[in-house]
Coordinates of C-alpha atoms in Angstrom, one line a residue:
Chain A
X12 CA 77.8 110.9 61.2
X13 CA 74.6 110.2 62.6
X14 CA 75.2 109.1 65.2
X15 CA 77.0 112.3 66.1
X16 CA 74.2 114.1 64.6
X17 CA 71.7 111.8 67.5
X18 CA 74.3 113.4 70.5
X19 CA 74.4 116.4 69.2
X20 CA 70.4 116.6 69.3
X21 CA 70.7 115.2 72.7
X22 CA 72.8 117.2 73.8
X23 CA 70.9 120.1 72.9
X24 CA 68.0 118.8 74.2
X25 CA 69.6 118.9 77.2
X26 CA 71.0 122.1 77.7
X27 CA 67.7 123.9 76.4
X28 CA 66.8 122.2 79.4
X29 CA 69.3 124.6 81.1
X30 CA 68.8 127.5 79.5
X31 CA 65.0 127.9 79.4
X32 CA 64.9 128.6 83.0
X33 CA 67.5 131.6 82.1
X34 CA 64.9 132.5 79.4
X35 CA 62.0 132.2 82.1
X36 CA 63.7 134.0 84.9
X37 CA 64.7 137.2 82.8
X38 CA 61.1 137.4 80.9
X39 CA 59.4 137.0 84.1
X40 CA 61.7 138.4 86.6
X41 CA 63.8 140.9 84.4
X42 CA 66.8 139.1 86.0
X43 CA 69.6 137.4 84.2
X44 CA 70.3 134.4 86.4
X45 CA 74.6 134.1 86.4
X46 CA 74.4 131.5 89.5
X47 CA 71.7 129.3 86.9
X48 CA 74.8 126.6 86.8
X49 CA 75.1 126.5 90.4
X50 CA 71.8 125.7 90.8
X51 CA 72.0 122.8 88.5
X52 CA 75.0 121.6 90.2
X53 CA 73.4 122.2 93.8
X54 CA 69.9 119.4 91.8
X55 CA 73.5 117.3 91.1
X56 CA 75.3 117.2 94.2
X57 CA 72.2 117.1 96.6
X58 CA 71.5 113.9 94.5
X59 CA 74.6 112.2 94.9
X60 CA 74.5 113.0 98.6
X61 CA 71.0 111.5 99.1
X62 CA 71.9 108.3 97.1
X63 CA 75.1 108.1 99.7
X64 CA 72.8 108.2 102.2
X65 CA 71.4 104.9 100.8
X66 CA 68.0 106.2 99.2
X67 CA 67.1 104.6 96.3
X68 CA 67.5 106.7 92.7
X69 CA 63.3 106.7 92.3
X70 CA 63.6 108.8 95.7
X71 CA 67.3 110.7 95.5
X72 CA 66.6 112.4 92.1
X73 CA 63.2 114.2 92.8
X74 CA 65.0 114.8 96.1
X75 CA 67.8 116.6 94.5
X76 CA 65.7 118.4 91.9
X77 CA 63.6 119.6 95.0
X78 CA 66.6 120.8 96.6
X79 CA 67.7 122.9 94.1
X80 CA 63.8 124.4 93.2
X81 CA 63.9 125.3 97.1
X82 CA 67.3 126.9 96.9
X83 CA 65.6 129.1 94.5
X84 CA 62.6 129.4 96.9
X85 CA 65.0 130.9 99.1
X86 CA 67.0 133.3 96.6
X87 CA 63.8 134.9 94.9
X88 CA 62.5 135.1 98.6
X89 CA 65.3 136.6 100.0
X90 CA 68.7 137.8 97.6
X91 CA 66.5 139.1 94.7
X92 CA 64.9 141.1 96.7
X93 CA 66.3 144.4 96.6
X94 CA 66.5 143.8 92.7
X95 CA 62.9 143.3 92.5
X96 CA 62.2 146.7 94.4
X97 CA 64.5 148.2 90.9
X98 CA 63.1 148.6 87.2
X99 CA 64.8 147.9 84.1
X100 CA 68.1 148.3 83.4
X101 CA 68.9 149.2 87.3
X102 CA 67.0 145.3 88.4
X103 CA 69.1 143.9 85.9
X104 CA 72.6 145.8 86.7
X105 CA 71.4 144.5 90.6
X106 CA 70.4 141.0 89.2
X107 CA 73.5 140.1 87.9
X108 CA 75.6 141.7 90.5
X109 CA 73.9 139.5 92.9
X110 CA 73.6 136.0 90.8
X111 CA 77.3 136.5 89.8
X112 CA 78.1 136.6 93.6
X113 CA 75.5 134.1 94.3
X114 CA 77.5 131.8 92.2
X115 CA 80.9 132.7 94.0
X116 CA 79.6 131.6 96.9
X117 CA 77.6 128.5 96.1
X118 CA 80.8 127.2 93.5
X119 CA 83.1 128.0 96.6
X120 CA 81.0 126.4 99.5
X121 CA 80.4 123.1 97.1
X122 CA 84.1 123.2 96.4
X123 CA 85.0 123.6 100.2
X124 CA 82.3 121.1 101.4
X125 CA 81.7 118.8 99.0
X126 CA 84.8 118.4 96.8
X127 CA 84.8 115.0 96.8
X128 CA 80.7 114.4 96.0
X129 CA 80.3 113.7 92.4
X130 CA 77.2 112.6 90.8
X131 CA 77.4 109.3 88.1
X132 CA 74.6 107.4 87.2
X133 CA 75.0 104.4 85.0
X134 CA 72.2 102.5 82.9
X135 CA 72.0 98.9 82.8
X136 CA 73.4 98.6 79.6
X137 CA 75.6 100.8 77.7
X138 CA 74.3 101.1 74.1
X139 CA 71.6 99.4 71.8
X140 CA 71.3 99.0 68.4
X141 CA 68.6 100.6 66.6
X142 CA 68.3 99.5 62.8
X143 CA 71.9 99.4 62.2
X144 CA 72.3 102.5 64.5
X145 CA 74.3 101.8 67.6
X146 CA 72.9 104.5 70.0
X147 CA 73.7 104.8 73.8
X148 CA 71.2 104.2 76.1
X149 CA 72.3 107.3 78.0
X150 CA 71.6 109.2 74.8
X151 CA 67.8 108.0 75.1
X152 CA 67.0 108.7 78.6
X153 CA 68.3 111.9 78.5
X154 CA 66.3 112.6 75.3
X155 CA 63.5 111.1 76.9
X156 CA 64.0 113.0 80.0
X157 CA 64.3 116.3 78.3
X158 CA 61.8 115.7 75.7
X159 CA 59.1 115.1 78.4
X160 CA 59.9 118.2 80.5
X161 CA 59.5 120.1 77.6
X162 CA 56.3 118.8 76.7
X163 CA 55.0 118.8 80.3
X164 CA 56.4 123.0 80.3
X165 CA 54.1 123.8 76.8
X166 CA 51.1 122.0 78.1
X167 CA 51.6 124.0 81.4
X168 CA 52.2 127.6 79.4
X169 CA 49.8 126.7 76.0
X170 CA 47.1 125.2 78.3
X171 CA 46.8 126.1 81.8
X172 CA 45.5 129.7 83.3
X173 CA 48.6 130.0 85.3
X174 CA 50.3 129.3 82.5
X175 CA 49.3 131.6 80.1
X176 CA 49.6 134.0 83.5
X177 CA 53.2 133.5 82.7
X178 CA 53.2 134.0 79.1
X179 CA 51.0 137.4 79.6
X180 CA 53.5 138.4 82.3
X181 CA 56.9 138.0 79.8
X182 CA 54.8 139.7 77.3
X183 CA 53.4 142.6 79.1
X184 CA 54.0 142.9 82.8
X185 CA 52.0 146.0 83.3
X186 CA 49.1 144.4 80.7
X187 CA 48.9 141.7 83.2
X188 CA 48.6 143.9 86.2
X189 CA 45.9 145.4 84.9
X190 CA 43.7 141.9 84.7
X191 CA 44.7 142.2 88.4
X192 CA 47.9 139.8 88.6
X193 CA 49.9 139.7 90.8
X194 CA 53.4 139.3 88.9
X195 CA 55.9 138.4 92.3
X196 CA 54.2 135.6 93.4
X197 CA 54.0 133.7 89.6
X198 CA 57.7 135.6 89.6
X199 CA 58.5 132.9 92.6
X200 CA 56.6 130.2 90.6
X201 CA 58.5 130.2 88.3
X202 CA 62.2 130.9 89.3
X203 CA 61.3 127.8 91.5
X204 CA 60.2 125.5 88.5
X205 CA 63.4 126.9 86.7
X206 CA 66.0 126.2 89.4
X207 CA 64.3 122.6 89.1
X208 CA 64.6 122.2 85.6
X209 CA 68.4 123.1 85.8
X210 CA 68.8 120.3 88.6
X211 CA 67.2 117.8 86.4
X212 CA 69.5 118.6 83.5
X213 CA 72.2 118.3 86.0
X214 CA 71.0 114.5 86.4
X215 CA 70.5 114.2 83.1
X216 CA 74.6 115.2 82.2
X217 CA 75.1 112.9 84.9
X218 CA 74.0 110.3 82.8
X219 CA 77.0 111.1 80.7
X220 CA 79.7 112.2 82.7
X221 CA 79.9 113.1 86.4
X222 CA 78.7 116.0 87.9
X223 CA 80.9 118.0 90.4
X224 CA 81.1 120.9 92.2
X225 CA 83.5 122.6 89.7
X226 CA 80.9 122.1 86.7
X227 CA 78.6 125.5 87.5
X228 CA 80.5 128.0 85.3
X229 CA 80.4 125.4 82.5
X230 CA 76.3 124.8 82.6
X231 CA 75.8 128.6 83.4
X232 CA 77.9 129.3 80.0
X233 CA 76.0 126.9 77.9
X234 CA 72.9 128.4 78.9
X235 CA 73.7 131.8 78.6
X236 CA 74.8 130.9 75.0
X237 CA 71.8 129.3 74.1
X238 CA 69.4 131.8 76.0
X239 CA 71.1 134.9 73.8
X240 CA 71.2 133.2 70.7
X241 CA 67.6 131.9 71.2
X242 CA 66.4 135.1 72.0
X243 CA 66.4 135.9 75.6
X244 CA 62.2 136.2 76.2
X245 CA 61.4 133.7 73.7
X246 CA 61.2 129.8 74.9
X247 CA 60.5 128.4 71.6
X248 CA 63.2 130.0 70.3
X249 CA 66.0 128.3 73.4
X250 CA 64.7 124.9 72.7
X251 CA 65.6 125.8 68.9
X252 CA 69.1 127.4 69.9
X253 CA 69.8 124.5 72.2
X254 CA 69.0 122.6 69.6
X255 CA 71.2 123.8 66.6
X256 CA 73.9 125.1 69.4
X257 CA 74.0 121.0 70.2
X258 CA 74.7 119.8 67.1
X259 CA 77.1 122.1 66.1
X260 CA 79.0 121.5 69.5
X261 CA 79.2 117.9 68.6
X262 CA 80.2 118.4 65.3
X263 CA 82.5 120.8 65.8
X264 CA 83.9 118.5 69.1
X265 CA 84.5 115.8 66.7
X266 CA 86.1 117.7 64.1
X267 CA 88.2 120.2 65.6
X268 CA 88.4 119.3 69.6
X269 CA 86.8 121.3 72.6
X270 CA 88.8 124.0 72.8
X271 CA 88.1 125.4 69.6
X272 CA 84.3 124.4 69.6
X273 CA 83.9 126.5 72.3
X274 CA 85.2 129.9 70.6
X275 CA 82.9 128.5 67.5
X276 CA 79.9 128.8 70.4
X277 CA 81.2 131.9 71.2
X278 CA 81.4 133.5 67.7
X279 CA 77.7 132.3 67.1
X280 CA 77.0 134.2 70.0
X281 CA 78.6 137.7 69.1
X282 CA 77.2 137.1 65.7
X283 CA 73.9 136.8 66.6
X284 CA 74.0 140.1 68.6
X285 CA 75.9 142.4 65.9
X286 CA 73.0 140.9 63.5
X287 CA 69.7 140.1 65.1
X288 CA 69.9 141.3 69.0
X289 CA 66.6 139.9 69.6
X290 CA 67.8 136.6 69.3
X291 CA 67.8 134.3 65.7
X292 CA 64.4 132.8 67.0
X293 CA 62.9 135.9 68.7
X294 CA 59.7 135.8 66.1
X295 CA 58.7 132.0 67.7
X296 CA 57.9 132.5 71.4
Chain B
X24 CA 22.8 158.8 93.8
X25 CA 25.4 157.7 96.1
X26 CA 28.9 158.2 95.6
X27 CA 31.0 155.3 94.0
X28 CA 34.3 157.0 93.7
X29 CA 35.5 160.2 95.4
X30 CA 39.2 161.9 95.6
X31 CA 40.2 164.6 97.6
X32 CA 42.8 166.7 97.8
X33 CA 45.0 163.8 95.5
X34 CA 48.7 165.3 95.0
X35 CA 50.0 162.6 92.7
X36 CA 53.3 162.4 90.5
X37 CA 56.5 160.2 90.0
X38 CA 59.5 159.8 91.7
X39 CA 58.2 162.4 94.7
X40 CA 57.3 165.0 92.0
X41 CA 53.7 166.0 91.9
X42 CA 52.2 166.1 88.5
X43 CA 48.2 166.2 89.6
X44 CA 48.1 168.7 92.6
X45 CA 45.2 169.2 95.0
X46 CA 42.0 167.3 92.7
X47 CA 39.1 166.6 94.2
X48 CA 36.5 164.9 92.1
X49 CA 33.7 162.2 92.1
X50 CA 31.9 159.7 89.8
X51 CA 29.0 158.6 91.3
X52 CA 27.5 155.2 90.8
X53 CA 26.1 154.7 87.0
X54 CA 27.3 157.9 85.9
X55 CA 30.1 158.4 82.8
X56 CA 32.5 161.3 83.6
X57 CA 35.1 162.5 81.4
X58 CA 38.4 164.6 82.4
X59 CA 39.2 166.9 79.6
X60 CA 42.4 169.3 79.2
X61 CA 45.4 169.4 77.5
X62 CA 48.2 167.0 76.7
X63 CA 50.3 166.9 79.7
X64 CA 47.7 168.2 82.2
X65 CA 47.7 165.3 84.0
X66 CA 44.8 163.2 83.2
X67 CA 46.4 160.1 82.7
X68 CA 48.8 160.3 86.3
X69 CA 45.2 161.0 87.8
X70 CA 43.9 158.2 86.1
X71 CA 46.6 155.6 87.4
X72 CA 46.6 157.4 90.7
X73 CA 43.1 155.5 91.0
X74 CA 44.7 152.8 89.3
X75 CA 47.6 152.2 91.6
X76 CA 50.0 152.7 89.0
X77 CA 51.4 156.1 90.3
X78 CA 51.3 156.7 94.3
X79 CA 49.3 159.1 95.4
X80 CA 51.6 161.7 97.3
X81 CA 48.8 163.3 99.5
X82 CA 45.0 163.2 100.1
X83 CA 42.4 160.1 99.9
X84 CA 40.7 157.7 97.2
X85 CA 37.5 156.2 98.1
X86 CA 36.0 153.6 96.0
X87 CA 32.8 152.0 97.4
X88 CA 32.5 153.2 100.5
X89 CA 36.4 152.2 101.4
X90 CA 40.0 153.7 101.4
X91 CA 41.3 152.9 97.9
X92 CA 44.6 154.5 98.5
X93 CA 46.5 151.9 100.4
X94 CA 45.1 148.6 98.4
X95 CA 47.9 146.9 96.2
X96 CA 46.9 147.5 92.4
X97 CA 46.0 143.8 91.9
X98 CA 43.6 144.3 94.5
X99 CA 42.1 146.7 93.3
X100 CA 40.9 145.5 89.6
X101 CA 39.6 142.3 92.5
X102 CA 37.6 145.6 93.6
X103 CA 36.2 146.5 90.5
X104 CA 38.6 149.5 89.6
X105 CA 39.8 148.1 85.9
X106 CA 41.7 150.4 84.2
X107 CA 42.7 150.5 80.4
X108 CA 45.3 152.7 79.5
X109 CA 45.9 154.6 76.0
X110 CA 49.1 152.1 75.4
X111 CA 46.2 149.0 75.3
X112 CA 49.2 147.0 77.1
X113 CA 47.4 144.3 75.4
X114 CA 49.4 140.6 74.7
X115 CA 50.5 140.6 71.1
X116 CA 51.8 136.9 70.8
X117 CA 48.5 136.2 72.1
X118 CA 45.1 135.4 70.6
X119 CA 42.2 137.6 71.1
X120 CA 40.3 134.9 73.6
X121 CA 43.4 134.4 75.5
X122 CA 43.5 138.3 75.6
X123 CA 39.8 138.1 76.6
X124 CA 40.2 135.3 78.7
X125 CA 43.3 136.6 81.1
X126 CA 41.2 139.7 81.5
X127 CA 38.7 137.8 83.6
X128 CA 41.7 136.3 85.7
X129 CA 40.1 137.9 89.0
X130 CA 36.4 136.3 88.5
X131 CA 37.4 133.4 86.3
X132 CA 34.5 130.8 87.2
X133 CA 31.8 133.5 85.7
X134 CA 33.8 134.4 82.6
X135 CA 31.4 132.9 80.3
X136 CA 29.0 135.3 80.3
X137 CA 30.7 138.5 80.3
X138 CA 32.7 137.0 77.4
X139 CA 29.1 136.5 75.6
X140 CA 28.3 140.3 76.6
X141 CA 31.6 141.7 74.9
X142 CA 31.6 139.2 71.8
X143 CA 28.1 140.7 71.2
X144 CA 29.2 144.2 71.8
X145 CA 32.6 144.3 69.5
X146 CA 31.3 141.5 67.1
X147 CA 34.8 141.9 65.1
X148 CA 36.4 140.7 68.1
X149 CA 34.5 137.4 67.4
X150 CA 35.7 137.7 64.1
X151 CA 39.1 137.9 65.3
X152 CA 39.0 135.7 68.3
X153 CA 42.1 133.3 66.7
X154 CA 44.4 135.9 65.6
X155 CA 46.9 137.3 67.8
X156 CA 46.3 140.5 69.4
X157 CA 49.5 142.1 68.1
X158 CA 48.0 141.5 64.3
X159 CA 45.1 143.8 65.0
X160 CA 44.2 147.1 63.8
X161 CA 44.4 150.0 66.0
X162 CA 40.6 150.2 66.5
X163 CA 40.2 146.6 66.5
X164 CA 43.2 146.4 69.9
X165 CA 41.5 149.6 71.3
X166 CA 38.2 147.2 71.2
X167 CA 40.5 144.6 72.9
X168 CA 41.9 146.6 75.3
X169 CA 38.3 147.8 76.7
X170 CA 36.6 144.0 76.2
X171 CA 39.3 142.2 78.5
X172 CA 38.8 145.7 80.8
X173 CA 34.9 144.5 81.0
X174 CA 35.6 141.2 81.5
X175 CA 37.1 141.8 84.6
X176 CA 34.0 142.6 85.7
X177 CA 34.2 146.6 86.7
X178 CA 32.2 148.4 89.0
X179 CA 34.2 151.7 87.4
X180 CA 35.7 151.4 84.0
X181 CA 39.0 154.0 83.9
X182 CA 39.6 154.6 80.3
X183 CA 42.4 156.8 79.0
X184 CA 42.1 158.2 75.6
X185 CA 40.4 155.3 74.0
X186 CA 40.6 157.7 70.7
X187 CA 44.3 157.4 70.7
X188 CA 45.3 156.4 66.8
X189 CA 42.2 155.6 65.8
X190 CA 40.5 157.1 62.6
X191 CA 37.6 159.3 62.9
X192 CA 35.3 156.1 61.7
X193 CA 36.4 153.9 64.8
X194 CA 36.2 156.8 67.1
X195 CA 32.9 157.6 66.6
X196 CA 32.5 154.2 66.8
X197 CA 34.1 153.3 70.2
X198 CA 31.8 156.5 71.1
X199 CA 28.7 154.7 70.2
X200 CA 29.9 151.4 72.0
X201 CA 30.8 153.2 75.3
X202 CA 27.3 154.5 75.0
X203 CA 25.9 151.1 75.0
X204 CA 28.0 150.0 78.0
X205 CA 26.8 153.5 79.9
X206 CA 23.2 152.3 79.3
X207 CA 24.0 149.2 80.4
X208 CA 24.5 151.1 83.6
X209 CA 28.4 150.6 83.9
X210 CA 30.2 153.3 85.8
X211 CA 32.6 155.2 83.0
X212 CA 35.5 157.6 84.4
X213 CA 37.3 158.9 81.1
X214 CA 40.5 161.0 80.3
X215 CA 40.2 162.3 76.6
X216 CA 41.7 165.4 74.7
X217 CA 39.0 165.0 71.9
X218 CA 36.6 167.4 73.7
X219 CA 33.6 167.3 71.5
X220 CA 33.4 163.3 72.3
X221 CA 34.1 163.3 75.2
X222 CA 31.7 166.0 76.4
X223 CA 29.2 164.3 73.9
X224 CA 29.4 161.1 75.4
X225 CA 29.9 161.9 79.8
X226 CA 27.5 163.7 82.5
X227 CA 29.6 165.3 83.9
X228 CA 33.1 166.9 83.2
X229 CA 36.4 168.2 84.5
X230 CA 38.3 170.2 83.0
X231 CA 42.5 169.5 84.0
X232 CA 45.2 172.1 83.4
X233 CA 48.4 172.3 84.4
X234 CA 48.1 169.4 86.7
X235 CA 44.3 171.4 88.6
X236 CA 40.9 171.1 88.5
X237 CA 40.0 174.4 86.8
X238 CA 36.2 173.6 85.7
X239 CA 34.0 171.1 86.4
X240 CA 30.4 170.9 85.9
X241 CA 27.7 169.4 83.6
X242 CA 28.8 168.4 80.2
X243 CA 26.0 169.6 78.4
X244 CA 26.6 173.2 80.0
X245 CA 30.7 172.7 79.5
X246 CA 29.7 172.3 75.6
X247 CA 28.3 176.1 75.7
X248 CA 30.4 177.5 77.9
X249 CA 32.3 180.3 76.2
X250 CA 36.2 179.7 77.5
X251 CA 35.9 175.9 76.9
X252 CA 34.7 176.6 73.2
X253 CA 37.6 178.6 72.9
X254 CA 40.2 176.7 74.5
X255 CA 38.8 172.9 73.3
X256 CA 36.5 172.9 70.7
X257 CA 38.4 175.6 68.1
X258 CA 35.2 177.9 68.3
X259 CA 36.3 181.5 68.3

């Protein structure tokens, strides 16, 4: 039992990893990112395709998470545009009009081009045995992994300037325009440092099981799920969601199988919007 | 004195629709001038017409000698046009310094001493200074709202209704605070439906109806005038 209880952690760990970018991108950006998947997968495949190419891991994985931050250069740059130009409900309408395509097209050129790419990394050994616990080494790299991005992202909002820029924007855009920000450029900041967060949790799932081009709707789900139960402006509140949305995934994968775990997911999710829209951890951002 | 800001012929509104039409008006350096009218004159588009927050449709804003008009609003606080509006827009799940502190995001490196300026000036604030903003009395975020305004370090402070919700006590004593920042020499353009302050407190006045500039003149001689007393101050 505990050591589902240590995947299911993991796991969660993980996919707040995902989702936290969706968090970021819609309370900075007003813009609900459906392609956030793809973009994981694009960190995944870019990966694999540099490590073909005979770079070494220390070089193909910042490589790959590069690639996918500057595929989201080029999105916020140039796609989002005319959803940026839009307020409120109408940018959003746009914004997911355009991700959803966006991730059409990315899923379909990744499929055409690069079927046969898949992303698998493997760790020296296989498990270890902690006090009588036998826990995968996979399991504690990517809790490392995760665990340190998310440190490294609440030093940079708790205790930079630009970082608290951020906070102020998702909190008050207009309030930070009048302290004379300017919210599209930190906008571009940070859909950039999201897409790269989702490529690094697409090396991280690689860790467990191979990454392909057919895996965006999957990650874009899971983050969606946890970003809406979290509470969609709050980041505290994803890591908490990815959190409890992990474990009971693992539980419920164990006890009842996939399928079913997912409408469980799914029923957390409608749930939580009949009873608190805000999210169930809106009060901790 | 030389002129600091100066609008003419301003046509302003939103989505193509002129609220404001035709104002001309100007606050000259060191002076505190109030716009007074009625709810829904148009004080506040004129306001963030000067802002950047609402486009001006027609005529020309000067600031400092330069076109003011076609600068991007972020630019423009950089100028020294800081604007707080009656909503505060202030961040809740933030504490009063960070409040404080973002305000001086356009002049960062001298923060220090402004900060000590409007710590001495709203000494509740320093009192305050770990809570979050959103926990805050009214009076006590109006007082927010108008520190992180100063610590962007103004040229012209823009203030809209800074009475808004507050009770009597706090507005007289925003009232006596502006005053302090007027001697100070800060230049103070204010919208305000609370006539008898706002006359009490400016130079100069102009009086806004239906989106016009009806009146304007001193606001000592805008006190007597018959009409205004009428219309404003509920003297019959």
């Amino acid at each position: 039992m505990i050591a589902i209880l240590i995947d299911g952690i993991v796991q969660g760990l993980q996919l707040s990893l995902m989702a936290v970018g969706v968090t970021l991108i819609f309370g900075l950006g007003g813009v609900l990112n459906l392609a956030h998947g793809q973009f994981a997968v694009v960190g995944g495949i870019a990966t694999a395709l540099f490590l073909e190419a005979g770079l070494s891991i220390w070089l193909a994985c910042p490589l790959g998470i590069l690639s996918a931050g500057l595929l989201g250069l080029i999105v916020d740059r140039t796609l989002l545009v005319p959803a940026y130009r839009l307020h409120g409900e109408e940018r959003l309408l746009l914004g997911l009009l355009i991700t959803l395509g966006l991730s059409f097209v990315i899923s379909g050129f990744l499929d055409y081009k690069y079927a046969d790419v898949a992303l698998t990394l493997h760790l020296p050994t296989a498990s270890v045995n902690l006090g009588g616990i036998v826990v995968r080494t996979s399991s504690i790299a990517v809790a490392l992994i995760s665990i340190s991005a998310f440190v490294l992202l609440f030093a940079f909002l708790k205790g930079t300037l630009v970082g608290k820029v951020v906070r102020s924007i998702i909190q008050n855009e207009r309030g930070a325009e009048l302290c004379g920000i300017h919210p599209a450029r930190i906008r571009t900041l940070i859909v950039v440092l999201s897409t790269m967060m989702a490529g690094l949790a697409a090396i991280a799932q690689a860790l467990f099981t191979s990454v392909d081009s057919e895996m965006g709707g999957g990650f874009t789900e899971f983050a969606l799920i946890i970003a809406v139960v979290g509470g969609v402006r709050s980041i505290n509140g994803t890591l908490a969601a990815g959190l409890l949305l992990g474990i009971v995934n693992a539980f419920a994968s164990y006890l009842i199988g996939a399928y079913f775990t997912l409408l469980i997911l799914l029923a957390i999710v409608m749930a939580t919007l009949l009873i608190r829209p805000q999210g169930l951890f809106a009060r901790l951002t | 004195m030389s002129e600091l800001l100066g609008l003419s012929g301003i046509d302003a509104g939103y989505g193509g629709v002129a609220v404001v039409r035709d104002a001309s008006l100007e606050v000259a350096q060191g002076e505190a001038v109030a716009i007074i009218g009625p709810n829904g004159a148009g004080k506040t588009t004129l306001l963030k017409a000067i802002a950047g927050f609402v486009r001006a449709l027609r005529g020309e804003i000067h600031f400092a000698g330069r076109r003011l008009d076609t600068v991007r609003r972020h630019d423009r606080v950089r100028a020294g046009v800081v604007y707080v509006p009656a909503e505060r827009d202030l961040f809740p799940q933030m504490t009063v310094m960070e409040n404080l502190e973002l305000g001086a995001y356009t002049h960062f490196k001298t923060r220090a001493q402004r900060l000590e300026f409007v710590l001495q000036l709203f000494p509740r604030l320093q009192e305050r200074r770990k809570q979050m903003a959103g926990t805050l009395s009214g009076g006590e975020q109006q007082m927010l709202a108008v520190g992180r305004g100063l610590m962007a370090n103004p040229r012209i402070l823009l203030l809209d209704e800074p009475s808004t919700g507050l009770s009597p006590f706090f507005v007289s004593e925003m009232y006596r605070q502006l005053d302090c920042l007027k001697q100070e020499g800060l230049t103070i353009l204010l919208a305000e439906q609370q006539v008898p302050h706002a006359l009490g407190f400016s130079d100069r006045a102009y009086v806004l109806e239906n989106g016009h500039v009806c009146k304007s003149g001193r606001s000592a001689d805008l006190l007597g005038d018959p009409i205004i007393q009428e219309c404003y101050l509920g003297v019959a």
